[in-house]
Amino acid sequence: MSVLIRRLGARLSSPLRRGYGSAAALQLDYYPWSESESESDGWETPRRGVQWVILGDPLVRRHVYAHRLADLLGVPHISMGSLVRQELNPNSLLYKKIGSAVNEGKLVPEDVIFGLLSKRLEEGYCRGETGFILDGIPRTTIQAEILDQIADIDLVLNLKKTEKLGMYTEQMKGVEEYYKQQKKLVNFQVAGAPGDTWEGLLAALQLQHMTPNSSNKLTAY
């Protein structure tokens, strides 16, 4: 597996990682950002938008939180599920490969997943995007390791429900531990619909001061 990670990382990380990879230093363990300010010596410190991953049980409506956070923070919401579904048409070169995995109830192969993600990030970088909210992956520790070869993830928001889905919970234990070891994991208990828990989530992420379309966008060094 380590050979696979190295090969995929080498193939997918350049030049994308040079554009996204400013290696944001963690502050306060989980909050690797700062509001836009100039250095005291007059030089402007290079900044980029946040690069977050959102994990969560299928029942928590993860995509809703991802979309709202992306809008709040001024970065694109990248749904891995949407990228894959776009290829589920007979005209796509990946149609058979993805369709076969889906029909067999398997995860889409890593080379397909990260090929699609790398392409999407490169296109965004060319449009001036410097951050993202990503949902849908990683689903395994291997995918988390490969993702680290592509982008510098600042924070991983793990949305959890009281009712645990056995297979999903067991599958994600390794991913949660991976990011916990990196001190990037933020667990948030979802007790209701997105509208009922939104304010609590903002408080947990220390984003109460943010408003949509604010000129004071959150950035990471």
Coordinates of C-alpha atoms in Angstrom, one line a residue:
M1 CA 0.0 0.0 0.0
S2 CA 2.9 2.4 0.8
V3 CA 4.1 2.0 -2.8
L4 CA 0.6 2.9 -4.1
I5 CA 0.6 6.0 -1.9
R6 CA 4.0 7.1 -3.1
R7 CA 3.1 6.6 -6.8
L8 CA -0.2 8.3 -6.6
G9 CA 1.3 11.1 -4.5
A10 CA 4.1 11.7 -7.0
R11 CA 1.8 11.7 -9.9
L12 CA -0.9 13.9 -8.5
S13 CA 0.9 16.4 -6.3
S14 CA 2.7 18.4 -8.8
P15 CA 2.1 21.2 -9.7
L16 CA -1.1 21.2 -7.6
R17 CA 0.5 20.9 -4.2
R18 CA 2.8 23.9 -5.0
G19 CA -0.3 26.0 -5.5
Y20 CA -2.2 24.7 -2.5
G21 CA 0.5 23.5 -0.2
S22 CA 1.5 26.4 2.0
A23 CA 1.8 24.0 5.0
A24 CA -0.4 26.0 7.4
A25 CA 1.0 25.8 10.9
L26 CA -1.6 24.7 13.5
Q27 CA -2.7 27.3 16.0
L28 CA -4.7 26.4 19.1
D29 CA -4.4 22.7 18.0
Y30 CA -7.4 22.8 15.7
Y31 CA -7.6 26.3 14.2
P32 CA -5.0 26.9 11.5
W33 CA -6.2 30.3 10.3
S34 CA -6.0 34.0 11.0
E35 CA -7.8 37.1 9.9
S36 CA -6.1 39.1 7.2
E37 CA -3.4 41.3 8.6
S38 CA -0.1 42.6 7.3
E39 CA 3.2 41.8 8.9
S40 CA 4.7 44.6 11.0
D41 CA 7.6 44.9 8.6
G42 CA 5.2 45.9 5.8
W43 CA 5.4 42.7 3.9
E44 CA 2.2 40.9 3.1
T45 CA 2.2 37.3 4.2
P46 CA 1.1 34.8 1.5
R47 CA -2.3 33.5 2.5
R48 CA -4.8 31.0 1.1
G49 CA -8.4 29.9 1.9
V50 CA -9.0 27.2 4.3
Q51 CA -8.6 23.5 3.2
W52 CA -11.0 21.5 5.2
V53 CA -12.4 18.0 5.0
I54 CA -15.9 17.1 6.3
L55 CA -16.6 13.5 7.5
G56 CA -19.9 12.3 8.8
D57 CA -22.5 9.6 9.1
P58 CA -24.7 9.4 6.0
L59 CA -27.7 10.6 8.1
V60 CA -26.2 13.9 9.1
R61 CA -26.8 15.6 5.7
R62 CA -23.1 16.3 5.5
H63 CA -23.4 18.0 2.1
V64 CA -25.7 20.7 3.6
Y65 CA -23.1 21.6 6.3
A66 CA -20.3 21.5 3.7
H67 CA -22.2 23.9 1.3
R68 CA -23.0 26.3 4.1
L69 CA -19.5 26.4 5.4
A70 CA -18.0 26.9 2.0
D71 CA -20.4 29.8 1.4
L72 CA -19.5 31.3 4.8
L73 CA -15.7 30.9 4.3
G74 CA -15.6 32.0 0.6
V75 CA -14.2 28.7 -0.7
P76 CA -15.7 26.1 -3.1
H77 CA -17.5 23.1 -1.8
I78 CA -16.1 20.0 -3.6
S79 CA -18.3 17.0 -3.3
M80 CA -16.5 13.8 -4.2
G81 CA -19.8 12.1 -4.8
S82 CA -20.8 14.7 -7.4
L83 CA -17.5 14.4 -9.2
V84 CA -17.9 10.6 -9.4
R85 CA -21.6 10.9 -10.6
Q86 CA -20.5 13.2 -13.4
E87 CA -18.5 10.3 -14.8
L88 CA -21.5 7.9 -14.7
N89 CA -22.4 8.4 -18.3
P90 CA -21.6 6.3 -21.3
N91 CA -19.5 9.0 -22.8
S92 CA -17.0 9.1 -19.9
L93 CA -13.8 7.1 -20.2
L94 CA -14.2 6.1 -16.6
Y95 CA -17.8 4.9 -16.9
K96 CA -17.1 1.2 -16.9
K97 CA -14.6 1.3 -14.2
I98 CA -16.8 3.4 -11.8
G99 CA -19.9 1.5 -12.8
S100 CA -18.3 -1.8 -12.0
A101 CA -17.3 -0.7 -8.5
V102 CA -20.7 0.8 -7.8
N103 CA -22.6 -2.3 -9.0
E104 CA -20.4 -4.5 -6.8
G105 CA -20.8 -2.4 -3.8
K106 CA -17.1 -1.5 -3.6
L107 CA -15.3 1.8 -3.2
V108 CA -14.3 3.5 -6.4
P109 CA -10.6 2.8 -7.0
E110 CA -8.1 5.3 -5.5
D111 CA -6.5 6.2 -8.8
V112 CA -9.9 7.2 -10.2
I113 CA -10.9 9.1 -7.1
F114 CA -7.7 11.1 -6.8
G115 CA -7.5 11.6 -10.5
L116 CA -10.8 13.3 -10.5
L117 CA -10.0 15.3 -7.4
S118 CA -6.6 16.4 -8.7
K119 CA -8.2 17.5 -12.0
R120 CA -10.9 19.5 -10.1
L121 CA -8.4 21.2 -7.8
E122 CA -6.1 22.1 -10.7
E123 CA -9.0 23.6 -12.6
G124 CA -10.0 25.6 -9.5
Y125 CA -6.4 26.8 -9.0
C126 CA -6.4 28.1 -12.5
R127 CA -9.6 30.0 -11.8
G128 CA -7.9 31.6 -8.7
E129 CA -9.3 29.2 -6.0
T130 CA -7.0 28.8 -3.1
G131 CA -9.0 26.7 -0.7
F132 CA -11.9 24.2 -0.4
I133 CA -14.3 22.3 1.7
L134 CA -14.1 18.7 0.7
D135 CA -16.7 16.1 1.5
G136 CA -17.0 12.4 0.5
I137 CA -13.5 11.4 1.1
P138 CA -11.3 10.1 2.7
R139 CA -13.2 6.9 3.4
T140 CA -10.1 4.9 4.4
T141 CA -6.7 5.5 6.0
I142 CA -5.1 4.9 2.7
Q143 CA -7.1 7.6 1.1
A144 CA -6.3 10.0 3.9
E145 CA -2.6 9.3 3.4
I146 CA -2.9 9.9 -0.4
L147 CA -4.9 13.1 0.2
D148 CA -1.9 14.4 2.3
Q149 CA 0.2 14.0 -0.8
I150 CA -2.1 16.3 -2.7
A151 CA -3.1 19.1 -0.3
D152 CA -2.3 20.5 3.1
I153 CA -5.5 19.8 5.1
D154 CA -6.0 22.3 7.9
L155 CA -8.9 20.8 9.8
V156 CA -11.2 17.7 9.6
L157 CA -14.7 18.2 10.9
N158 CA -16.3 14.9 11.9
L159 CA -20.1 15.2 12.1
K160 CA -21.5 12.5 14.4
K161 CA -25.0 11.3 15.3
T162 CA -26.3 9.6 18.4
E163 CA -27.6 6.7 16.3
K164 CA -24.5 5.0 15.1
L165 CA -24.4 3.2 11.8
G166 CA -22.4 0.1 12.6
M167 CA -20.6 -0.6 9.3
Y168 CA -19.9 3.1 8.6
T169 CA -18.7 3.8 12.2
E170 CA -16.3 0.8 12.1
Q171 CA -15.0 1.8 8.6
M172 CA -14.2 5.3 9.7
K173 CA -12.4 4.5 12.9
G174 CA -9.0 4.4 11.2
V175 CA -9.6 7.7 9.4
E176 CA -10.7 9.4 12.6
E177 CA -7.6 8.1 14.5
Y178 CA -5.3 9.2 11.6
Y179 CA -6.5 12.8 11.9
K180 CA -6.7 12.7 15.7
Q181 CA -3.0 11.9 15.7
Q182 CA -2.4 14.9 13.5
K183 CA -4.4 17.1 15.9
K184 CA -6.7 18.1 13.1
L185 CA -9.9 16.3 14.1
V186 CA -12.9 18.2 15.4
N187 CA -15.8 16.0 16.5
F188 CA -19.3 17.6 16.5
Q189 CA -22.4 15.9 17.7
V190 CA -25.4 16.5 15.4
A191 CA -28.6 16.4 17.4
G192 CA -31.1 17.7 14.9
A193 CA -31.5 19.2 11.4
P194 CA -28.8 21.6 10.1
G195 CA -30.9 24.6 10.9
D196 CA -31.1 23.5 14.5
T197 CA -27.4 22.8 15.0
W198 CA -25.8 25.5 12.8
E199 CA -25.1 28.0 15.5
G200 CA -23.6 25.3 17.8
L201 CA -21.3 24.2 15.0
L202 CA -20.1 27.8 14.4
A203 CA -19.4 28.1 18.1
A204 CA -17.5 24.8 18.1
L205 CA -15.4 26.1 15.1
Q206 CA -15.0 29.6 16.6
L207 CA -16.7 31.1 13.6
Q208 CA -19.4 33.1 15.4
H209 CA -17.8 36.3 14.0
M210 CA -18.2 35.2 10.4
T211 CA -21.1 36.2 8.2
P212 CA -21.7 35.1 4.5
N213 CA -20.1 37.4 1.9
S214 CA -18.0 39.1 4.6
S215 CA -15.0 41.0 3.3
N216 CA -13.1 39.6 6.3
K217 CA -12.7 36.1 4.9
L218 CA -11.0 33.4 6.9
T219 CA -7.5 32.6 5.6
A220 CA -4.7 30.2 6.5
Y221 CA -1.0 31.1 6.3

